[in-house]
XYZ file of C-alpha atoms in Angstrom:
246
model
C -136.733 -35.520 175.869
C -135.605 -35.933 172.270
C -139.249 -35.524 171.218
C -139.876 -31.795 170.737
C -143.602 -32.061 171.478
C -142.894 -33.857 174.755
C -140.257 -31.311 175.714
C -142.556 -28.382 174.972
C -145.400 -29.896 177.005
C -143.126 -30.511 179.984
C -141.781 -26.962 179.896
C -145.340 -25.596 179.763
C -146.361 -27.807 182.687
C -143.387 -26.817 184.833
C -143.793 -23.113 184.026
C -147.460 -23.115 185.007
C -146.649 -25.042 188.195
C -144.102 -22.391 189.159
C -146.466 -19.466 188.585
C -149.392 -21.194 190.291
C -147.451 -21.927 193.472
C -145.875 -18.448 193.456
C -149.349 -16.876 193.316
C -150.585 -19.076 196.151
C -147.578 -18.197 198.293
C -147.686 -14.463 197.609
C -151.408 -14.128 198.278
C -151.502 -14.674 202.091
C -148.381 -12.551 202.518
C -150.047 -9.736 200.601
C -153.210 -10.145 202.680
C -151.418 -10.074 206.049
C -148.934 -7.321 205.302
C -149.685 -4.130 207.199
C -147.334 -2.124 204.998
C -148.577 -2.095 201.415
C -150.906 -5.046 201.948
C -154.485 -5.519 203.130
C -153.805 -5.967 206.869
C -156.225 -8.899 207.012
C -156.444 -11.168 210.027
C -155.975 -14.929 209.850
C -159.745 -15.352 210.161
C -160.402 -13.131 207.147
C -157.873 -15.041 205.056
C -159.587 -18.244 206.142
C -162.936 -16.876 204.969
C -161.431 -16.112 201.554
C -160.027 -19.628 201.285
C -163.331 -21.181 202.347
C -165.318 -19.123 199.879
C -162.930 -19.897 197.035
C -163.010 -23.605 197.884
C -166.811 -23.712 197.916
C -167.057 -21.937 194.559
C -164.426 -24.290 193.153
C -166.324 -27.393 194.270
C -169.609 -26.098 192.840
C -168.351 -24.803 189.489
C -165.294 -26.882 188.553
C -167.124 -29.840 187.010
C -169.453 -27.689 184.916
C -166.642 -25.448 183.660
C -164.457 -28.436 182.797
C -167.270 -30.264 180.967
C -168.271 -27.181 179.008
C -164.680 -26.357 178.050
C -163.988 -29.877 176.785
C -167.230 -30.105 174.809
C -166.981 -26.591 173.379
C -163.264 -26.246 172.621
C -161.756 -29.723 172.782
C -158.744 -30.927 174.722
C -155.906 -28.728 173.476
C -157.784 -25.452 172.989
C -159.343 -25.664 176.439
C -155.865 -26.349 177.839
C -154.506 -23.180 176.244
C -157.476 -21.076 177.346
C -157.225 -22.491 180.872
C -153.557 -21.507 181.062
C -154.476 -17.957 180.083
C -157.415 -17.685 182.482
C -155.479 -19.137 185.412
C -152.625 -16.633 185.047
C -154.005 -13.384 183.621
C -156.440 -12.653 186.518
C -153.450 -12.205 188.855
C -153.188 -8.585 187.715
C -156.569 -7.924 189.379
C -155.413 -8.620 192.941
C -154.228 -5.028 193.624
C -157.796 -3.814 192.969
C -158.686 -5.247 196.376
C -156.735 -2.386 197.978
C -159.335 0.019 196.610
C -162.192 -1.875 198.273
C -163.269 -1.375 201.904
C -161.531 -4.100 203.893
C -163.909 -3.642 206.820
C -166.839 -5.033 204.809
C -167.435 -8.239 202.872
C -166.740 -6.566 199.535
C -163.011 -7.261 199.447
C -163.466 -10.772 200.858
C -166.058 -11.645 198.214
C -163.963 -10.181 195.398
C -160.855 -12.112 196.444
C -162.830 -15.332 196.956
C -164.232 -15.164 193.428
C -160.839 -14.266 191.974
C -159.118 -17.155 193.745
C -161.898 -19.546 192.696
C -161.515 -18.577 189.033
C -157.768 -19.216 189.192
C -158.274 -22.555 190.966
C -160.920 -23.748 188.491
C -158.892 -23.022 185.387
C -155.756 -24.419 187.001
C -157.554 -27.733 187.454
C -158.685 -27.686 183.810
C -155.133 -26.985 182.667
C -153.482 -29.712 184.755
C -155.984 -32.352 183.663
C -155.561 -31.514 179.985
C -151.781 -31.058 179.942
C -151.357 -34.514 181.496
C -153.372 -36.137 178.721
C -151.711 -34.132 175.948
C -148.216 -34.877 177.269
C -148.880 -38.611 177.546
C -150.101 -38.678 173.961
C -146.709 -37.457 172.725
C -144.927 -40.703 173.672
C -145.504 -44.404 173.235
C -147.381 -46.274 175.934
C -144.214 -48.070 177.062
C -142.510 -44.726 177.796
C -145.300 -43.083 179.781
C -144.104 -44.242 183.195
C -140.693 -42.665 182.592
C -142.344 -39.533 181.227
C -144.596 -39.140 184.263
C -141.639 -39.611 186.585
C -139.689 -36.894 184.781
C -142.759 -34.657 184.747
C -143.231 -35.051 188.510
C -139.541 -34.393 189.165
C -139.590 -31.138 187.210
C -142.867 -30.062 188.800
C -141.446 -30.711 192.285
C -138.425 -28.534 191.537
C -140.665 -25.756 190.169
C -142.952 -25.934 193.194
C -139.957 -25.901 195.498
C -138.412 -22.796 193.940
C -141.696 -20.863 193.692
C -142.102 -20.108 197.443
C -138.520 -18.860 197.607
C -139.170 -16.541 194.687
C -142.579 -15.374 195.925
C -141.367 -14.732 199.470
C -138.387 -12.748 198.270
C -140.526 -10.762 195.831
C -143.096 -9.806 198.478
C -140.386 -8.929 200.982
C -138.574 -6.662 198.524
C -141.734 -4.935 197.290
C -143.539 -4.428 200.599
C -141.017 -4.088 203.397
C -137.514 -3.470 202.082
C -137.995 0.184 201.156
C -136.632 -0.428 197.650
C -140.147 -0.130 196.256
C -142.696 2.293 197.639
C -145.266 0.413 199.697
C -148.014 2.266 197.833
C -147.041 0.505 194.619
C -145.624 -2.695 196.091
C -148.712 -4.820 195.443
C -148.945 -3.584 191.864
C -145.278 -4.454 191.252
C -145.699 -7.908 192.790
C -148.688 -8.899 190.714
C -147.385 -7.274 187.562
C -144.272 -9.448 187.766
C -146.332 -12.555 188.523
C -148.695 -11.784 185.655
C -145.776 -11.355 183.231
C -144.440 -14.723 184.344
C -147.926 -16.137 183.909
C -148.090 -14.829 180.362
C -144.727 -16.481 179.675
C -146.209 -19.755 180.968
C -149.245 -19.188 178.734
C -146.972 -18.615 175.729
C -145.148 -21.865 176.528
C -148.520 -23.624 176.677
C -149.640 -22.088 173.390
C -146.530 -23.301 171.586
C -146.615 -26.723 173.255
C -149.690 -27.950 171.378
C -148.491 -30.823 169.156
C -149.404 -30.246 165.471
C -150.964 -33.703 165.217
C -153.257 -32.928 168.175
C -154.458 -29.726 166.525
C -155.039 -31.481 163.211
C -156.931 -34.281 164.946
C -159.243 -31.828 166.701
C -159.861 -29.912 163.475
C -160.641 -33.187 161.692
C -163.051 -34.176 164.459
C -164.840 -30.830 164.160
C -165.053 -31.225 160.371
C -166.528 -34.701 160.769
C -169.123 -33.385 163.220
C -170.103 -30.629 160.777
C -170.428 -33.089 157.887
C -172.468 -35.488 160.012
C -174.752 -32.645 161.072
C -175.284 -31.642 157.428
C -176.045 -35.254 156.493
C -178.636 -35.517 159.265
C -180.383 -32.355 158.069
C -180.298 -33.533 154.444
C -181.615 -36.966 155.346
C -184.386 -35.476 157.456
C -185.397 -33.128 154.637
C -185.535 -35.995 152.118
C -187.492 -38.279 154.482
C -184.875 -41.063 154.586
C -185.052 -43.792 157.217
C -183.220 -42.609 160.355
C -181.795 -46.099 160.934
C -179.746 -45.768 157.768
C -178.084 -42.464 158.736
C -175.080 -43.737 160.745
C -173.876 -46.060 157.986
C -174.419 -43.461 155.283
C -172.783 -40.720 157.335
C -169.651 -42.701 158.001
C -169.533 -43.692 154.373
C -169.797 -40.064 153.267
C -167.112 -38.902 155.699
C -164.685 -41.504 154.467
């Protein structure tokens, strides 16, 4: 933990774990609550989970591949943290939709799927970035510490989420008309704090390496166009390109 980059990555990972589990715990309570919630049945909540799971399975690979190719490892990690936390503020909109039709179920399924997809992108990337901050011989210890912190975060999150929902929806301290808005505003603020931790956790060397890789790709692309315009033999391009980049 003496390495600042490692420490920052672990804090970002633990913070996102906490918010993710808190959202997952608060959601069914919000759906089932008859006072300030959606008054959904268990079957309706199951439909939402099924729909979100199907969308996740269909879209996750394509979103992950596109994000990595388009933005690289660290930028896609930061964007994924934002897009897995910020949509939480949209959950109260479901109270404005007719719960007797499929509109609310479809909206919540899509919203949950988006959060699940970008959570998976974030967790995959943060693991790689964190492991790169230490030597290979220290990675086993690092992963053990990372799992320990994540377990504590995931253990505290249900306690926090349950207490928050109880206070906002049934205690009378907060009006039930605004309880859902208060719940998801607090969770979104915590999510933005986790996003900020992720943003500041990117090791400088990782950012420089990605920028260098992008510069090399641009130079190689320019060399290909130049060589094509001058009619040079295509079999000579790789050697010449690498020579020019160096």
